[in-house]
Coordinates of N, CA, C and O in Angstrom, one line a residue:
X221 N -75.2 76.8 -124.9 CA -76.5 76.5 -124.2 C -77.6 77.1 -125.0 O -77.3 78.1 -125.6
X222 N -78.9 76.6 -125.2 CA -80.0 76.9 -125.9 C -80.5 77.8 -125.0 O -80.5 78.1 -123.8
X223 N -81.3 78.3 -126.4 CA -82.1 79.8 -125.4 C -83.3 79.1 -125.4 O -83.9 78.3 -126.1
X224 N -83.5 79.8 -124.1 CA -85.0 79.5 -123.6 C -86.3 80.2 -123.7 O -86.5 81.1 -122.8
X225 N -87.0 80.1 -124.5 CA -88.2 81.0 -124.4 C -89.4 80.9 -123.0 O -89.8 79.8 -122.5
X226 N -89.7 82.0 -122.6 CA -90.4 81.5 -121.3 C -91.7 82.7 -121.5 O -91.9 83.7 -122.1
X227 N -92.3 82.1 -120.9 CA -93.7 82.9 -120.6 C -94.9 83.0 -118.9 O -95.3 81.9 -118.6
X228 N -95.1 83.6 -118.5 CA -95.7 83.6 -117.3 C -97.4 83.1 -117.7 O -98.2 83.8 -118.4
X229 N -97.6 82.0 -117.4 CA -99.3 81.5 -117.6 C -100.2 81.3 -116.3 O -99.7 81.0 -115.2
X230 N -101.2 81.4 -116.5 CA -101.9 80.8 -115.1 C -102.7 79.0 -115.3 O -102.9 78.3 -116.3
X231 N -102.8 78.9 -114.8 CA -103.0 76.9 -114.9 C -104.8 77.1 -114.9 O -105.5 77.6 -114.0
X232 N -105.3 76.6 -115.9 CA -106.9 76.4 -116.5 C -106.9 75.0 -116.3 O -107.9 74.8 -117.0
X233 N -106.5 73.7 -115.8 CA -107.0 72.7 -116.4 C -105.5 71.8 -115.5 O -104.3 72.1 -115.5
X234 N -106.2 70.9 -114.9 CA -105.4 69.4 -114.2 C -106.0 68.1 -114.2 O -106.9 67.7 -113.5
X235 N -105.2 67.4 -115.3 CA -105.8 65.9 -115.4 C -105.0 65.2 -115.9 O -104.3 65.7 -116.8
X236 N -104.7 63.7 -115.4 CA -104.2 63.1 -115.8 C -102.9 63.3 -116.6 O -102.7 62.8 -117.7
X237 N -101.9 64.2 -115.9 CA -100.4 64.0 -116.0 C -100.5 65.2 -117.3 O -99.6 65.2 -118.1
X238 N -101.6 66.0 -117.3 CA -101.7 67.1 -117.8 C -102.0 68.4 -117.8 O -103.3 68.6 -117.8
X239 N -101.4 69.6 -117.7 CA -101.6 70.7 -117.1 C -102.0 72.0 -118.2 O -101.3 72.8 -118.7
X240 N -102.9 71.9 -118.3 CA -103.2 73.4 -119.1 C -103.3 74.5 -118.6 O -104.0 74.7 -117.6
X241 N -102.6 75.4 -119.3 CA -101.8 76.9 -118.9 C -102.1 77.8 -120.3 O -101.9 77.5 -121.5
X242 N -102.7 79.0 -119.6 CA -103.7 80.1 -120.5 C -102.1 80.8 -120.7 O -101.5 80.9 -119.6
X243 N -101.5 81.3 -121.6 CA -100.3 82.3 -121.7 C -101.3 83.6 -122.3 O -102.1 83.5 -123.2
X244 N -100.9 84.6 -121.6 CA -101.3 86.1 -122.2 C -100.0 86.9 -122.3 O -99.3 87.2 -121.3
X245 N -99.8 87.3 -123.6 CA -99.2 87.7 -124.5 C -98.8 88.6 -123.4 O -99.7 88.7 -122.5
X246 N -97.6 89.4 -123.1 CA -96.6 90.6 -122.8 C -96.2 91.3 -123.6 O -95.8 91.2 -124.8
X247 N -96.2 92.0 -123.0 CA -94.9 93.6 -123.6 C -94.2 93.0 -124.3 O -94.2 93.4 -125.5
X248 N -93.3 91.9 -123.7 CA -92.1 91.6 -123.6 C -92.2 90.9 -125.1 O -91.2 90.9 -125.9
X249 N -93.2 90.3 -125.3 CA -93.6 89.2 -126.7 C -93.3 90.4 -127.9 O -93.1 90.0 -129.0
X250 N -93.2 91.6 -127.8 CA -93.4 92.6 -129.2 C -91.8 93.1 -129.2 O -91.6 93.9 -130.1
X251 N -90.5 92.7 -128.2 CA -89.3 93.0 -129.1 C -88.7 91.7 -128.9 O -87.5 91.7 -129.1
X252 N -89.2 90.5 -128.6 CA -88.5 89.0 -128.8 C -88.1 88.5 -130.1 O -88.9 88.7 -131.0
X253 N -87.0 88.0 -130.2 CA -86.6 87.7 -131.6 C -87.2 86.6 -132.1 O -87.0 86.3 -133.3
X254 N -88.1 85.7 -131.4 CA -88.7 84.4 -131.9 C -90.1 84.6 -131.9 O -90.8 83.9 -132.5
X255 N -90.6 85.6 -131.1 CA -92.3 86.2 -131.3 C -93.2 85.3 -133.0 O -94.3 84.8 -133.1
X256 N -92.1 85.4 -133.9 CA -93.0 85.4 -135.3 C -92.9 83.8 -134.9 O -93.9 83.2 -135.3
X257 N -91.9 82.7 -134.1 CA -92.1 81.5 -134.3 C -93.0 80.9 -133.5 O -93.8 80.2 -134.0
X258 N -92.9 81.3 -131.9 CA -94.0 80.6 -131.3 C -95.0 80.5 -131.3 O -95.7 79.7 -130.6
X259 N -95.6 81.7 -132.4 CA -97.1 81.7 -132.7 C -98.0 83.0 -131.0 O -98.9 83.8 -131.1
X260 N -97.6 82.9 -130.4 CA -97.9 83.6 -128.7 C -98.5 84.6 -129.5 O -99.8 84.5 -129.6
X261 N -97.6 85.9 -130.2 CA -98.1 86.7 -130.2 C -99.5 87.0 -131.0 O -99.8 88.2 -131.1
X262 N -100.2 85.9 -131.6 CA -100.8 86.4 -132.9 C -102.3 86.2 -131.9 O -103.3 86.4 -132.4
X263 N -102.2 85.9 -130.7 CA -103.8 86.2 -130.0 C -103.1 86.7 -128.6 O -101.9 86.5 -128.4
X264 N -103.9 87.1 -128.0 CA -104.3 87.8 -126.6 C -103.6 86.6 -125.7 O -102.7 86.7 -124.9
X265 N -104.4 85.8 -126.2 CA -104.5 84.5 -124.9 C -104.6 83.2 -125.4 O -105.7 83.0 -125.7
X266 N -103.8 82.0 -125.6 CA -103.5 81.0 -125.8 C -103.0 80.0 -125.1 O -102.0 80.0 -124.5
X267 N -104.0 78.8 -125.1 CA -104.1 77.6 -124.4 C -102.9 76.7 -124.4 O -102.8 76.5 -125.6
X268 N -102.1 76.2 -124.0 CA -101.0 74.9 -124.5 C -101.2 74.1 -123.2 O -101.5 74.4 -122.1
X269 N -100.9 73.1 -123.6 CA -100.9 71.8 -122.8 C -99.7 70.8 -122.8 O -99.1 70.2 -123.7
X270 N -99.7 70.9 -121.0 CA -98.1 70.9 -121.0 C -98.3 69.4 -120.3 O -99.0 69.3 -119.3
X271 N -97.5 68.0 -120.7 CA -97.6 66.9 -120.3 C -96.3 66.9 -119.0 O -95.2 67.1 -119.2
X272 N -96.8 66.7 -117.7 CA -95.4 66.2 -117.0 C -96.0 65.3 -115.8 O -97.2 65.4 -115.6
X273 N -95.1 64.4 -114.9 CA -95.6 63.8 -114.2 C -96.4 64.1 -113.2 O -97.2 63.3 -112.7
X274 N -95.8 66.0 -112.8 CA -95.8 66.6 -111.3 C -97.0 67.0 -111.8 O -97.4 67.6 -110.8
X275 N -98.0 67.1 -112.7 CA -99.2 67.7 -113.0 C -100.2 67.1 -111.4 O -101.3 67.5 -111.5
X276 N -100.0 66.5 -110.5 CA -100.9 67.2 -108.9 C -100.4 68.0 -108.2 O -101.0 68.6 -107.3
X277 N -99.2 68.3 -108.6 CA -98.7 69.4 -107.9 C -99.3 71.3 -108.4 O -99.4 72.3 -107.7
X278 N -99.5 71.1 -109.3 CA -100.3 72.6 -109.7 C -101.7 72.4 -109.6 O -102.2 71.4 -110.0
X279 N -102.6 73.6 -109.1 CA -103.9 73.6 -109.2 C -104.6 75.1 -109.8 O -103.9 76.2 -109.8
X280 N -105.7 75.0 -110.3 CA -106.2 75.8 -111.2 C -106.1 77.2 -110.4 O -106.5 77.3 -109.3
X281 N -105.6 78.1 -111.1 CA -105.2 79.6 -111.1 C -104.4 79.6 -110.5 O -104.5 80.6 -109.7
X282 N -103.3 78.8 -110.3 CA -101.8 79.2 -110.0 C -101.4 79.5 -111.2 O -101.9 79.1 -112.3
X283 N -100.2 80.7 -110.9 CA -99.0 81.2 -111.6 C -97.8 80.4 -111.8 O -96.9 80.1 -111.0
X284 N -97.8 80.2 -113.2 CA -96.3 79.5 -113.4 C -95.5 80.0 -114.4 O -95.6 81.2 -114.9
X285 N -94.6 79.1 -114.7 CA -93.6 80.2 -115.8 C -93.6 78.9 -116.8 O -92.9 77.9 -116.6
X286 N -94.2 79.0 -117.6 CA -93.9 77.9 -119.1 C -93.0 77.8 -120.0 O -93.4 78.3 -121.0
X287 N -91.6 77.3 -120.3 CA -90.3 77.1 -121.0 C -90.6 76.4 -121.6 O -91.3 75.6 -121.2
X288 N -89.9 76.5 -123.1 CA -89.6 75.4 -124.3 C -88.4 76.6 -124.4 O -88.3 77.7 -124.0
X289 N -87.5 75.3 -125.3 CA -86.4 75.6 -126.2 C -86.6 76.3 -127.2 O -87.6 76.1 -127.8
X290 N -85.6 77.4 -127.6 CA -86.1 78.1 -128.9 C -86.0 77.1 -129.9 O -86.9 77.2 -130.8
X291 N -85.1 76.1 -129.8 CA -85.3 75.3 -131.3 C -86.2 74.9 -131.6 O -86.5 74.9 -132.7
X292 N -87.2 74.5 -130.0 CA -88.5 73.5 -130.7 C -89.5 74.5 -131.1 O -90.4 74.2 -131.8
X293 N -89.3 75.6 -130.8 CA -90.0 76.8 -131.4 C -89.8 76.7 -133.1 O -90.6 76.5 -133.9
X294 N -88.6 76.9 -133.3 CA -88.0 76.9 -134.8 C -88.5 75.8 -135.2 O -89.1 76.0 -136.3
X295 N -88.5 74.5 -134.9 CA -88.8 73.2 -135.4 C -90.1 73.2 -135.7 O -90.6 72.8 -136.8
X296 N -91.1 74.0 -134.5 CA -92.8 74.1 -134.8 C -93.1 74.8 -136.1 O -93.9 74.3 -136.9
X297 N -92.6 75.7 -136.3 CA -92.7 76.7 -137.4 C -92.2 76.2 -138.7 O -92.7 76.5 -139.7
X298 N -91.3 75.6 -138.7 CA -90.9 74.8 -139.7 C -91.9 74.1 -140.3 O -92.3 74.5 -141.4
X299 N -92.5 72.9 -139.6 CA -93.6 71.8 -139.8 C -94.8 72.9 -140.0 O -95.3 72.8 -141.1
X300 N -95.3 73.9 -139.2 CA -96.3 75.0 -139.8 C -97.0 75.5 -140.6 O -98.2 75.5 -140.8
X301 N -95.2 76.1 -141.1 CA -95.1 77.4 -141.8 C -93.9 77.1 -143.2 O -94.2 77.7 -144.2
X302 N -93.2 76.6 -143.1 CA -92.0 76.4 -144.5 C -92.5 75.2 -144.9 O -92.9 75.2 -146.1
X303 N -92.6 74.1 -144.3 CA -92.8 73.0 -145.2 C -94.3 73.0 -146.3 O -94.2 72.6 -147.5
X304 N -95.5 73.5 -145.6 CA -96.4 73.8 -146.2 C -95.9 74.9 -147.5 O -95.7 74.5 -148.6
X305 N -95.7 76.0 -147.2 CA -95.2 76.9 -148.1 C -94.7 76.3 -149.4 O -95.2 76.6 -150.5
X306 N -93.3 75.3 -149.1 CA -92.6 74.6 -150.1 C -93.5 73.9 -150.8 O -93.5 74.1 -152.0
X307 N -94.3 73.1 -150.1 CA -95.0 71.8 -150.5 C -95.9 72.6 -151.9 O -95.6 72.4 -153.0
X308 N -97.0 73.6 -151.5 CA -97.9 74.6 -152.2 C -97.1 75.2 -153.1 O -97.8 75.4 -154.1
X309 N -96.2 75.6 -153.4 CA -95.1 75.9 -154.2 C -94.5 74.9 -155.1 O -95.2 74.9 -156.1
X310 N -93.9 74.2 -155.1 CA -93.7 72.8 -156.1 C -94.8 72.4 -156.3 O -95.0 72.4 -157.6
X311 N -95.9 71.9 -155.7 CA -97.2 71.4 -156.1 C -97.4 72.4 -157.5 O -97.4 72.0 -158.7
X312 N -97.6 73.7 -157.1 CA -98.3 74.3 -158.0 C -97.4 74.5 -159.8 O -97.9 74.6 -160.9
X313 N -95.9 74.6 -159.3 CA -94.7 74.7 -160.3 C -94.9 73.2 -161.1 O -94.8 73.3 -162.3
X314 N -95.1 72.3 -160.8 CA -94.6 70.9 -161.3 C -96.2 70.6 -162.3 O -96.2 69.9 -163.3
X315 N -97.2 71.1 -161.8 CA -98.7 71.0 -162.3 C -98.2 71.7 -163.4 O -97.6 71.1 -164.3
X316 N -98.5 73.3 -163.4 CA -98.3 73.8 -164.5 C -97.2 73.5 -165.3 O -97.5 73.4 -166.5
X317 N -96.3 73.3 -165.0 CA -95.6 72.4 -166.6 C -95.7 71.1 -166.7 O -94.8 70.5 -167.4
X318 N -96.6 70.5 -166.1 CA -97.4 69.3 -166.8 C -98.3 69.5 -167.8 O -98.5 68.5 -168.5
X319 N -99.0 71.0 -167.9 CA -100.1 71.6 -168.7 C -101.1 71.8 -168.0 O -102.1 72.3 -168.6
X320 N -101.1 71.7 -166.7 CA -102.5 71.6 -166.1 C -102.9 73.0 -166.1 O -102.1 73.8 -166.4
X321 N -104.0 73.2 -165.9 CA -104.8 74.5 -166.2 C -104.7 75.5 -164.5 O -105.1 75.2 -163.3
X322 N -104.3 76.4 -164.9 CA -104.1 77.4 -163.8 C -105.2 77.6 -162.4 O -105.0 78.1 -161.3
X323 N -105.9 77.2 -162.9 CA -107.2 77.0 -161.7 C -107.2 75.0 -160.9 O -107.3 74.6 -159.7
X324 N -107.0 74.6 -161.7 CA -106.8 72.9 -161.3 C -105.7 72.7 -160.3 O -105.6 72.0 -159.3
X325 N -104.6 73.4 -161.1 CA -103.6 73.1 -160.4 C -103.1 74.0 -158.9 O -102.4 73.7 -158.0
X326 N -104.1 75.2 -159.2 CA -104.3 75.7 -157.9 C -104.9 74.7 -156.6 O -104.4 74.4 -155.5
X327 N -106.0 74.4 -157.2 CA -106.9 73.9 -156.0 C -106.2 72.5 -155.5 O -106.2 72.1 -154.3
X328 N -105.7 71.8 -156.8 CA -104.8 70.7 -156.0 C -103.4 71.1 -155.5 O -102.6 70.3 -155.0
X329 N -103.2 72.2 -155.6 CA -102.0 72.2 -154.7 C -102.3 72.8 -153.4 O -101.4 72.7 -152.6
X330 N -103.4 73.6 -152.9 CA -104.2 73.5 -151.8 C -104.7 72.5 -151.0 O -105.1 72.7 -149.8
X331 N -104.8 71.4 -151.8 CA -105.2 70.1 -151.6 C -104.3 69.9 -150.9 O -104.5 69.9 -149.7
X332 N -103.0 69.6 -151.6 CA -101.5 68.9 -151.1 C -101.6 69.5 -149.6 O -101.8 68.7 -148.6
X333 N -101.6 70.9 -149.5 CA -101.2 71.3 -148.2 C -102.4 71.2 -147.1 O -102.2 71.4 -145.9
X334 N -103.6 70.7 -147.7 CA -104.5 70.3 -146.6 C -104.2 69.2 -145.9 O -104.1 69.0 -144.7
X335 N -104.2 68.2 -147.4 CA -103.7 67.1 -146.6 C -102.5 67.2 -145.6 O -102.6 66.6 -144.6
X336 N -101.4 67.9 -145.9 CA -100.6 67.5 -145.4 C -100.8 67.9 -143.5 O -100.1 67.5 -142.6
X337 N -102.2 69.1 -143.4 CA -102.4 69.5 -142.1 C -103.1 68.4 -141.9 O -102.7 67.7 -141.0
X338 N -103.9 67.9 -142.4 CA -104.5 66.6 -141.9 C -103.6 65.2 -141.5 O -103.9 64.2 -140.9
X339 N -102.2 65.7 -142.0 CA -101.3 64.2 -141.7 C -100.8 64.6 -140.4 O -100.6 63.8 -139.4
X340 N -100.7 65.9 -140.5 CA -99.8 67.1 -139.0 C -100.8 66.3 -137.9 O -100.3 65.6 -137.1
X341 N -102.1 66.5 -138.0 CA -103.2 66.4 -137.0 C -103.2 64.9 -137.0 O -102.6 64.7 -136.0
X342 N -103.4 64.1 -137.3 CA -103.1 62.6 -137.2 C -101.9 62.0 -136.5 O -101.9 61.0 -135.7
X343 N -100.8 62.8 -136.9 CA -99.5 62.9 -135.9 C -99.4 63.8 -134.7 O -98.6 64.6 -134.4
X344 N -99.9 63.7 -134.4 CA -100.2 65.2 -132.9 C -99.5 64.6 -131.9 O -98.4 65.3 -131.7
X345 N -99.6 63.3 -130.9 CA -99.1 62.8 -130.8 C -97.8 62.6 -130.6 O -97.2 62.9 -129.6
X346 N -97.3 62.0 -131.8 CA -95.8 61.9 -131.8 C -95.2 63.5 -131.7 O -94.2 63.7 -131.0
X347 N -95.7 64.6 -132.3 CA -95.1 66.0 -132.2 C -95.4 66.5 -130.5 O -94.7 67.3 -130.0
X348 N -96.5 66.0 -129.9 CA -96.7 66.5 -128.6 C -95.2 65.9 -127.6 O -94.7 66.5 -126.6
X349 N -94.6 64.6 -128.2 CA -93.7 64.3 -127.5 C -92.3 64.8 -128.3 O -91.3 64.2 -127.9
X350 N -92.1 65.5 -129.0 CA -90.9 66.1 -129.8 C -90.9 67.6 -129.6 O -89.9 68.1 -130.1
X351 N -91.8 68.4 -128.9 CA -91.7 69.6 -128.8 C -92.1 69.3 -127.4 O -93.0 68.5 -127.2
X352 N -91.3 70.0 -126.2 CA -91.3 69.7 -124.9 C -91.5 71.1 -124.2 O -90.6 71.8 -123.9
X353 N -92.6 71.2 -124.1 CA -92.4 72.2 -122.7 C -92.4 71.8 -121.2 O -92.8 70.7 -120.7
X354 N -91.9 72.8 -120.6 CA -91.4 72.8 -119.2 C -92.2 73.6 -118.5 O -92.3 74.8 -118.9
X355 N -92.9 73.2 -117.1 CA -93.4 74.7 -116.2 C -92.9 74.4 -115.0 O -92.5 73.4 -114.4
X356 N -93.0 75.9 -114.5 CA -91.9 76.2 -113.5 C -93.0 77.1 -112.3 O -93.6 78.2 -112.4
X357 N -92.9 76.2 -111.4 CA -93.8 77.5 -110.1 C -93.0 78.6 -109.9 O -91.8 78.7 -110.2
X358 N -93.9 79.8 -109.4 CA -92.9 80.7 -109.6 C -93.1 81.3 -108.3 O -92.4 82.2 -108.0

């Protein structure tokens, strides 16, 4: 069975089969073993936007409980945080032993990884439907 990462949010936002839910960080976020993946801990308070049908059933400042799968946590951090990394790394290895000059090949391999947040952001979309959260009245 997959572990479930969960969070207590209050609901900011109901529209159109979409529910926005404010999560503030816990206690509980500083000994979780997936803390560094979901990103939660690195602000106070963080917006996510959660797609489901029942979105008239919650209204603004109810209490719910927000679930995703740890995988899709791992899967987000992947697309992130490792693929960029890799990407910026070969970019920069395969330049320099082309000859390119240590400053050129910097900025274009910064390049690579912009673009590739610019391809992430173009695809939002299809990732909003591959990483699933779940909310739960509580």
């Amino acid at each position: 069975m997959a572990s479930i990462i969960e969070h207590i949010a209050t609901v900011v936002a109901v529209e159109n089969g979409r529910v926005d839910v404010e999560i503030a960080v816990q206690e509980a976020c500083h000994s979780c073993k997936a803390k560094g993946l979901c990103g939660v801990e690195s602000a106070e308070r963080r917006v996510v936007s959660v797609f489901t049908e029942y979105a008239a059933a919650y209204s603004v400042g109810e209490s719910v409980m927000v679930q995703v799968a740890q995988s899709m946590g791992i899967k987000a951090a992947v697309y992130a945080y490792v693929i960029p990394f890799f990407l910026l790394f070969i970019c920069l290895l395969v330049l320099l032993e082309c000859g390119v000059g240590e400053s050129v090949a910097g900025l274009c391999s910064l390049a690579a990884v912009a673009l590739y947040y610019l391809v992430l952001a173009l695809m939002r979309k299809k990732f909003e439907k591959e990483i699933i959260f779940k909310l739960k009245k509580l």
